[in-house]
Tab-separated table of C-alpha atoms in Angstrom:
chain	number	residue	atom	x	y	z
A	25	MET	CA	-42.417	58.687	0.845
A	26	THR	CA	-43.139	55.824	-1.151
A	27	VAL	CA	-39.932	53.115	-0.982
A	28	ARG	CA	-40.106	50.473	-3.732
A	29	THR	CA	-40.809	46.702	-2.290
A	30	SER	CA	-37.669	45.823	-4.443
A	31	ASP	CA	-35.497	48.393	-2.566
A	32	ILE	CA	-36.260	46.831	0.363
A	33	GLU	CA	-35.646	43.100	-0.646
A	34	LYS	CA	-32.645	44.589	-2.194
A	35	ALA	CA	-31.105	45.925	1.058
A	36	ALA	CA	-32.280	43.094	2.869
A	37	GLY	CA	-30.333	41.185	0.992
A	38	LEU	CA	-27.178	43.107	1.152
A	39	LEU	CA	-27.608	42.636	5.185
A	40	ARG	CA	-27.923	39.012	4.801
A	41	ALA	CA	-24.633	39.135	2.535
A	42	GLY	CA	-22.845	41.200	5.417
A	43	GLY	CA	-23.268	44.640	3.667
A	44	LEU	CA	-24.111	47.833	5.298
A	45	VAL	CA	-27.216	49.922	4.321
A	46	ALA	CA	-28.291	53.112	4.919
A	47	LEU	CA	-32.070	53.288	6.669
A	48	PRO	CA	-34.330	55.865	7.716
A	49	THR	CA	-35.837	55.766	11.045
A	50	GLU	CA	-37.888	58.682	12.863
A	51	THR	CA	-35.117	60.060	14.955
A	52	VAL	CA	-31.413	60.077	12.144
A	53	TYR	CA	-30.860	57.594	9.214
A	54	GLY	CA	-29.071	54.706	10.506
A	55	LEU	CA	-25.620	52.519	9.541
A	56	GLY	CA	-27.362	49.096	9.484
A	57	ALA	CA	-25.419	45.692	9.528
A	58	ASN	CA	-26.782	42.362	10.117
A	59	ALA	CA	-26.801	42.342	14.226
A	60	GLU	CA	-25.658	38.806	14.492
A	61	ASP	CA	-22.682	39.018	11.868
A	62	PRO	CA	-19.581	40.098	14.086
A	63	ALA	CA	-17.764	40.876	10.416
A	64	ALA	CA	-20.451	43.118	9.656
A	65	VAL	CA	-20.590	44.752	12.532
A	66	ALA	CA	-16.924	45.719	12.125
A	67	ARG	CA	-17.762	46.803	9.374
A	68	ILE	CA	-19.996	49.561	10.625
A	69	PHE	CA	-17.251	51.098	12.972
A	70	GLN	CA	-14.475	51.325	9.793
A	71	ALA	CA	-17.142	53.179	7.635
A	72	LYS	CA	-17.572	55.734	10.563
A	73	GLY	CA	-14.214	55.771	12.156
A	74	ARG	CA	-15.658	54.740	15.504
A	75	PRO	CA	-14.269	53.573	18.509
A	76	SER	CA	-14.832	49.599	18.635
A	77	SER	CA	-15.395	50.439	22.554
A	78	HIS	CA	-18.671	52.357	21.662
A	79	PRO	CA	-21.667	50.209	22.043
A	80	LEU	CA	-24.502	49.761	18.663
A	81	ILE	CA	-28.319	49.789	19.661
A	82	VAL	CA	-29.844	46.266	18.558
A	83	HIS	CA	-33.096	47.103	16.185
A	84	ILE	CA	-35.587	44.615	16.177
A	85	GLY	CA	-38.961	44.273	14.791
A	86	GLY	CA	-41.297	44.295	17.923
A	87	ALA	CA	-41.330	44.110	21.387
A	88	ASP	CA	-42.481	40.689	20.845
A	89	SER	CA	-38.951	39.596	20.083
A	90	LEU	CA	-37.303	41.128	22.732
A	91	ASP	CA	-36.301	38.243	24.691
A	92	GLU	CA	-35.000	36.792	22.039
A	93	TRP	CA	-31.630	39.553	22.346
A	94	VAL	CA	-31.640	39.458	25.841
A	95	GLU	CA	-31.168	38.123	28.718
A	96	ASP	CA	-33.809	38.713	31.313
A	97	VAL	CA	-36.715	41.466	30.808
A	98	SER	CA	-37.647	43.304	33.594
A	99	PRO	CA	-41.452	44.632	34.727
A	100	THR	CA	-39.892	48.156	33.874
A	101	ALA	CA	-38.733	47.353	30.541
A	102	ARG	CA	-41.974	45.558	29.463
A	103	LEU	CA	-44.019	48.462	30.340
A	104	LEU	CA	-41.904	50.794	28.810
A	105	ALA	CA	-41.551	48.779	25.437
A	106	GLU	CA	-45.498	48.431	25.843
A	107	HIS	CA	-46.353	52.097	26.383
A	108	PHE	CA	-43.316	53.506	23.542
A	109	TRP	CA	-42.630	50.941	21.126
A	110	PRO	CA	-42.464	51.420	18.023
A	111	GLY	CA	-40.871	54.593	18.840
A	112	PRO	CA	-37.882	56.468	19.779
A	113	LEU	CA	-37.000	55.263	23.335
A	114	THR	CA	-33.937	52.625	23.816
A	115	LEU	CA	-33.530	50.192	26.419
A	116	VAL	CA	-30.664	48.872	27.586
A	117	LEU	CA	-30.631	45.101	29.484
A	118	PRO	CA	-28.863	42.310	29.997
A	119	ARG	CA	-27.000	40.886	26.999
A	120	GLY	CA	-28.446	38.193	25.160
A	121	PRO	CA	-26.254	34.867	23.502
A	122	ARG	CA	-27.534	35.805	20.244
A	123	VAL	CA	-25.949	39.282	20.464
A	124	PRO	CA	-21.941	39.066	19.545
A	125	LEU	CA	-19.580	41.183	22.120
A	126	GLU	CA	-18.525	43.612	18.774
A	127	ALA	CA	-22.030	44.991	18.698
A	128	THR	CA	-22.071	45.798	22.596
A	129	GLY	CA	-18.399	47.278	22.576
A	130	GLY	CA	-17.508	44.142	24.532
A	131	LEU	CA	-20.604	44.870	27.379
A	132	ASP	CA	-22.835	42.125	28.810
A	133	THR	CA	-25.722	44.907	28.329
A	134	VAL	CA	-27.057	45.525	24.644
A	135	ALA	CA	-29.180	48.363	23.531
A	136	VAL	CA	-32.448	48.007	21.891
A	137	ARG	CA	-35.420	49.666	20.219
A	138	VAL	CA	-38.025	49.248	17.839
A	139	PRO	CA	-37.730	52.077	15.465
A	140	ALA	CA	-41.415	53.885	14.395
A	141	HIS	CA	-40.268	54.645	10.927
A	142	PRO	CA	-42.015	52.283	8.412
A	143	VAL	CA	-39.355	51.879	6.124
A	144	ALA	CA	-37.146	50.101	8.723
A	145	LEU	CA	-40.046	48.351	10.245
A	146	ALA	CA	-40.551	47.170	6.790
A	147	LEU	CA	-36.292	46.272	6.461
A	148	LEU	CA	-36.985	44.418	9.655
A	149	SER	CA	-39.457	42.470	8.853
A	150	ALA	CA	-38.201	41.190	4.950
A	151	PHE	CA	-34.623	40.994	6.491
A	152	GLY	CA	-36.124	38.592	9.475
A	153	GLY	CA	-33.213	39.773	12.363
A	154	GLY	CA	-32.057	42.887	14.381
A	155	ILE	CA	-29.932	45.371	12.277
A	156	THR	CA	-27.164	47.763	14.211
A	157	ALA	CA	-27.524	50.610	13.118
A	158	PRO	CA	-25.560	53.682	14.656
A	159	SER	CA	-26.293	57.225	13.136
A	160	ALA	CA	-24.874	57.077	9.450
A	161	ASN	CA	-22.197	59.674	9.823
A	162	ARG	CA	-18.397	59.874	10.339
A	163	PHE	CA	-17.831	59.324	14.138
A	164	GLY	CA	-18.469	62.701	16.160
A	165	SER	CA	-19.651	64.136	13.414
A	166	VAL	CA	-23.434	66.092	12.868
A	167	SER	CA	-26.300	62.916	12.741
A	168	PRO	CA	-28.206	62.985	9.142
A	169	THR	CA	-31.869	63.735	9.005
A	170	THR	CA	-31.673	62.777	5.020
A	171	ALA	CA	-30.782	60.124	2.642
A	172	ASP	CA	-28.830	63.364	0.833
A	173	HIS	CA	-26.564	63.858	4.130
A	174	VAL	CA	-25.587	60.089	4.448
A	175	ARG	CA	-24.508	60.187	0.669
A	176	ALA	CA	-22.584	63.007	0.948
A	177	GLU	CA	-20.483	61.942	4.460
A	178	LEU	CA	-19.916	58.297	3.771
A	179	GLY	CA	-20.490	58.246	0.174
A	180	ALA	CA	-18.824	54.709	-1.155
A	181	ALA	CA	-18.786	53.550	2.477
A	182	VAL	CA	-22.520	52.077	1.915
A	183	ASP	CA	-23.364	49.873	-0.049
A	184	PHE	CA	-27.058	50.704	-0.142
A	185	VAL	CA	-29.248	53.836	1.198
A	186	LEU	CA	-33.127	53.309	1.601
A	187	ASP	CA	-34.548	56.966	1.120
A	188	GLY	CA	-37.179	57.199	3.595
A	189	GLY	CA	-37.630	61.173	3.264
A	190	PRO	CA	-36.615	63.762	6.051
A	191	CYS	CA	-36.392	62.288	9.466
A	192	GLU	CA	-39.663	63.581	12.176
A	193	VAL	CA	-38.434	63.691	15.062
A	194	GLY	CA	-34.655	64.926	14.276
A	195	VAL	CA	-32.378	64.071	17.192
A	196	GLU	CA	-31.555	60.276	18.239
A	197	SER	CA	-33.653	58.053	20.522
A	198	THR	CA	-34.019	58.315	24.583
A	199	ILE	CA	-31.543	55.295	26.262
A	200	VAL	CA	-32.845	54.657	29.759
A	201	ASP	CA	-30.861	52.012	31.484
A	202	VAL	CA	-33.436	49.203	33.027
A	203	THR	CA	-30.191	46.945	34.238
A	204	GLY	CA	-31.097	48.279	37.773
A	205	GLU	CA	-33.685	49.110	40.737
A	206	VAL	CA	-34.501	52.574	39.334
A	207	PRO	CA	-34.266	53.493	35.731
A	208	ALA	CA	-32.148	56.302	34.182
A	209	VAL	CA	-32.000	57.964	31.285
A	210	LEU	CA	-28.447	57.910	29.788
A	211	ARG	CA	-28.803	60.237	26.796
A	212	PRO	CA	-31.948	62.292	26.798
A	213	GLY	CA	-33.682	62.071	23.403
A	214	GLY	CA	-37.173	61.488	21.444
A	215	VAL	CA	-39.303	60.489	24.350
A	216	THR	CA	-39.062	63.010	27.026
A	217	ARG	CA	-38.340	62.412	30.854
A	218	GLU	CA	-41.490	63.895	31.611
A	219	GLU	CA	-43.282	60.971	29.073
A	220	LEU	CA	-41.429	58.652	31.078
A	221	GLU	CA	-42.356	59.606	34.688
A	222	ALA	CA	-45.913	59.829	33.847
A	223	VAL	CA	-45.824	56.246	32.674
A	224	LEU	CA	-43.834	54.976	35.413
A	225	GLY	CA	-45.250	56.969	38.511
A	226	CYS	CA	-42.126	57.955	39.722
A	227	PRO	CA	-39.482	60.665	39.341
A	228	VAL	CA	-36.437	59.600	36.412
A	229	THR	CA	-32.791	60.521	36.920
A	230	VAL	CA	-30.912	62.130	34.266
A	231	PRO	CA	-27.469	61.785	35.629
A	232	GLU	CA	-24.583	63.968	34.288
A	233	THR	CA	-22.388	60.397	33.762
A	234	SER	CA	-22.529	56.834	33.923
A	235	SER	CA	-20.904	53.890	34.479
A	236	VAL	CA	-22.768	52.221	31.250
A	237	ARG	CA	-21.616	52.854	27.972
A	238	VAL	CA	-24.106	53.723	25.506
A	239	PRO	CA	-23.638	55.988	21.936
A	240	GLY	CA	-23.499	59.886	22.308
A	241	GLN	CA	-21.529	59.667	25.623
A	242	HIS	CA	-18.081	61.356	23.863
A	243	PRO	CA	-17.675	64.665	25.400
A	244	SER	CA	-17.350	66.137	21.690
A	245	HIS	CA	-20.258	64.868	19.319
A	246	TYR	CA	-22.920	65.563	17.176
A	247	ALA	CA	-20.710	68.626	16.305
A	248	PRO	CA	-20.310	70.559	12.918
A	249	ARG	CA	-16.955	71.208	11.268
A	250	ALA	CA	-17.662	75.123	13.229
A	251	ARG	CA	-16.791	75.869	16.569
A	252	VAL	CA	-19.569	75.769	18.580
A	253	VAL	CA	-19.980	78.251	21.645
A	254	LEU	CA	-22.688	78.787	23.695
A	255	VAL	CA	-23.315	81.403	25.520
A	256	ALA	CA	-27.017	83.330	28.058
A	257	PRO	CA	-29.860	83.665	25.442
A	258	ASP	CA	-29.619	87.726	26.266
A	259	LYS	CA	-26.264	87.726	24.877
A	260	VAL	CA	-26.146	85.732	21.441
A	261	VAL	CA	-26.520	89.048	19.792
A	262	ALA	CA	-23.789	90.345	21.601
A	263	GLU	CA	-21.331	88.262	21.507
A	264	ALA	CA	-21.905	86.904	18.175
A	265	GLU	CA	-21.656	90.796	16.716
A	266	GLY	CA	-18.074	90.515	18.674
A	267	ALA	CA	-16.839	87.596	17.095
A	268	GLN	CA	-17.697	88.529	13.683
A	269	GLU	CA	-15.946	92.081	14.380
A	270	ARG	CA	-12.740	89.944	15.493
A	271	GLY	CA	-12.293	88.266	11.924
A	272	HIS	CA	-14.429	85.137	12.285
A	273	ARG	CA	-17.396	83.916	9.839
A	274	VAL	CA	-20.234	83.848	12.433
A	275	GLY	CA	-23.608	81.562	12.542
A	276	VAL	CA	-25.957	82.116	15.133
A	277	PHE	CA	-28.809	80.376	16.033
A	278	LEU	CA	-31.513	83.294	16.584
A	279	PRO	CA	-33.797	82.287	19.636
A	280	PRO	CA	-37.600	83.280	19.270
A	281	THR	CA	-37.381	85.899	21.514
A	282	ALA	CA	-34.468	87.846	20.030
A	283	VAL	CA	-36.167	91.252	18.789
A	284	THR	CA	-33.005	92.301	16.368
A	285	PRO	CA	-31.063	89.369	13.865
A	286	PRO	CA	-27.485	90.485	14.875
A	287	LYS	CA	-24.777	91.553	12.125
A	288	VAL	CA	-22.901	88.459	10.723
A	289	HIS	CA	-22.749	86.230	7.881
A	290	ALA	CA	-25.466	83.487	8.481
A	291	VAL	CA	-28.294	83.850	11.103
A	292	VAL	CA	-31.088	80.322	11.621
A	293	ASP	CA	-34.229	81.835	12.968
A	294	LEU	CA	-35.359	79.248	15.560
A	295	PRO	CA	-38.452	77.736	15.701
A	296	ALA	CA	-40.616	78.658	18.898
A	297	SER	CA	-41.665	74.966	18.802
A	298	ALA	CA	-39.330	72.540	20.565
A	299	ALA	CA	-40.672	70.020	18.159
A	300	ALA	CA	-39.900	72.073	15.382
A	301	TYR	CA	-36.193	73.088	16.578
A	302	ALA	CA	-35.247	69.214	17.234
A	303	ARG	CA	-36.509	68.206	13.941
A	304	GLY	CA	-34.721	70.856	12.820
A	305	LEU	CA	-31.229	70.755	14.676
A	306	TYR	CA	-29.250	69.041	12.965
A	307	GLY	CA	-29.932	70.071	9.571
A	308	PHE	CA	-29.100	73.997	10.954
A	309	LEU	CA	-25.817	73.005	11.685
A	310	ARG	CA	-24.863	71.383	8.598
A	311	GLU	CA	-26.321	74.818	7.236
A	312	LEU	CA	-24.048	77.039	8.832
A	313	ASP	CA	-21.274	75.085	7.847
A	314	GLU	CA	-22.527	75.255	4.500
A	315	GLN	CA	-22.489	79.015	4.390
A	316	GLY	CA	-18.889	78.648	5.578
A	317	CYS	CA	-19.183	79.964	9.166
A	318	ASP	CA	-16.225	79.483	11.603
A	319	LEU	CA	-18.000	79.876	14.615
A	320	ILE	CA	-21.965	79.043	15.693
A	321	ILE	CA	-22.694	81.199	18.629
A	322	ALA	CA	-26.335	79.672	20.209
A	323	SER	CA	-27.568	79.221	23.768
A	324	LEU	CA	-29.414	76.160	25.368
A	325	PRO	CA	-33.231	75.529	25.815
A	326	ALA	CA	-35.517	75.517	28.608
A	327	GLU	CA	-34.328	72.045	29.635
A	328	GLU	CA	-37.989	70.312	29.919
A	329	GLY	CA	-39.583	68.047	27.335
A	330	LEU	CA	-37.570	67.816	24.269
A	331	GLY	CA	-35.420	70.651	25.378
A	332	LEU	CA	-33.332	68.272	27.383
A	333	ALA	CA	-32.356	66.610	24.474
A	334	ILE	CA	-31.570	69.664	22.241
A	335	ALA	CA	-29.584	71.067	25.270
A	336	ASN	CA	-27.584	67.690	25.230
A	337	ARG	CA	-26.895	67.894	21.582
A	338	LEU	CA	-25.683	71.346	21.549
A	339	ARG	CA	-23.331	70.674	24.952
A	340	ARG	CA	-21.681	67.767	22.648
A	341	ALA	CA	-21.491	69.904	19.651
A	342	ALA	CA	-19.592	72.719	21.678
A	343	GLY	CA	-17.331	70.152	23.476
A	344	PRO	CA	-15.035	71.030	26.257
A	345	ARG	CA	-13.999	74.300	26.410
A	346	PRO	CA	-10.813	75.916	25.465
A	347	ASP	CA	-9.550	76.442	28.491
A	348	GLY	CA	-10.240	72.612	30.237
A	349	GLU	CA	-13.379	73.457	31.946
A	350	GLN	CA	-16.373	71.302	30.747
A	351	LEU	CA	-19.331	73.756	29.995
A	352	GLY	CA	-21.747	73.772	32.801
A	353	ARG	CA	-25.428	74.613	32.846
A	354	GLN	CA	-26.311	78.100	32.377
A	355	GLU	CA	-27.943	80.195	34.679
A	356	ARG	CA	-31.475	81.147	33.452
C-alpha cells in the first residue's frame, strides 16, 4: 500500500511537535511519540490507559544508530541485530542517556528495535530520531493490525494515523534480554526461538517469568471483550456446544484437525499455517467480538515456531482462571 510523501512529512512534523502518530509496522500498528520528549511519551500512557511503570519499545531507523540509544552493545546484541534487523525482534539493553526514564518505566534498560515496514522506516528517516511505539490500542485489549482497528479503538486520542495496510506478521516482536551472559526470550513473537538458536548456536531460554519488565507481561493482555477459555484440541467442539446449551453466545477457534464444526453462535476456521494463524489472530478475536460472542473456546497450537507466540497471546487473552489457578501448559 502506497503512502503519500506528504503524509509521512505531516506525521514527522506532528512527532516533532509532541503529537501522537499511529504507524504501521510488520507486527502490529504502533502508537508513536518522540522517544526523547517526556511529555509526548506521557501522552502515550494517557491515551492507552497504560500504567506508567510498563516500559515502551524505542523504534530506530537502523542498527548503525543503536549505540546512540544504549549504553553498551554486547557482541550477542550486535549479532542478533545484524541478522534480524529490520524485523520483528526487540533487544533489551542498558539504557543510554538519550532515552528518558519515562520511556522505560523507570528502568535502566531499554527495549529497542528496527521495524521492517517501509512506511515505518520512511517515517523514522523523515523524523530523524527514535519513536516510542507500543501497540495502538487500549491497554490490555486486542492489538490492532489495520488502521481501521486503531481509529475504532483510540479515535481522537491519536493526532494522525498512517495507513500502511494490514500488518504482515500479525503478532508483536520477540523481546530478547541481552543484558546478561545468556540471552533469554522475555516475549515470544515474530522471530522464533528456533531462528534465534540457529544464529546464536546455543539454546535460548523462554522463562515463564522474568524480573526484567517488558511489554506484554500483564496476566491479562491481548484480550477481547469476550471471555477466552482454552481447552485441549480434542475437546473444543464438545466444550463449545456445552457452553452454547448453557446460554452463552459461543465463538470457536476451530482447529484444522476438527472434522465437524460445532453448533454454536460463530466459528472461525483456523488456517493450517502458523504464519497465517499469527497474521490473522487478532483479527479473529475482533471478529468474534463483533459478532456478539461472550465466550470464545480455543486450544493452544503446538508451541514451536510461531506457534509459541500464538500460544503466549492466547494464554494472556484468557488471563487467570476464574478459580484463581493460572492456566498451565496443555497436555498434548
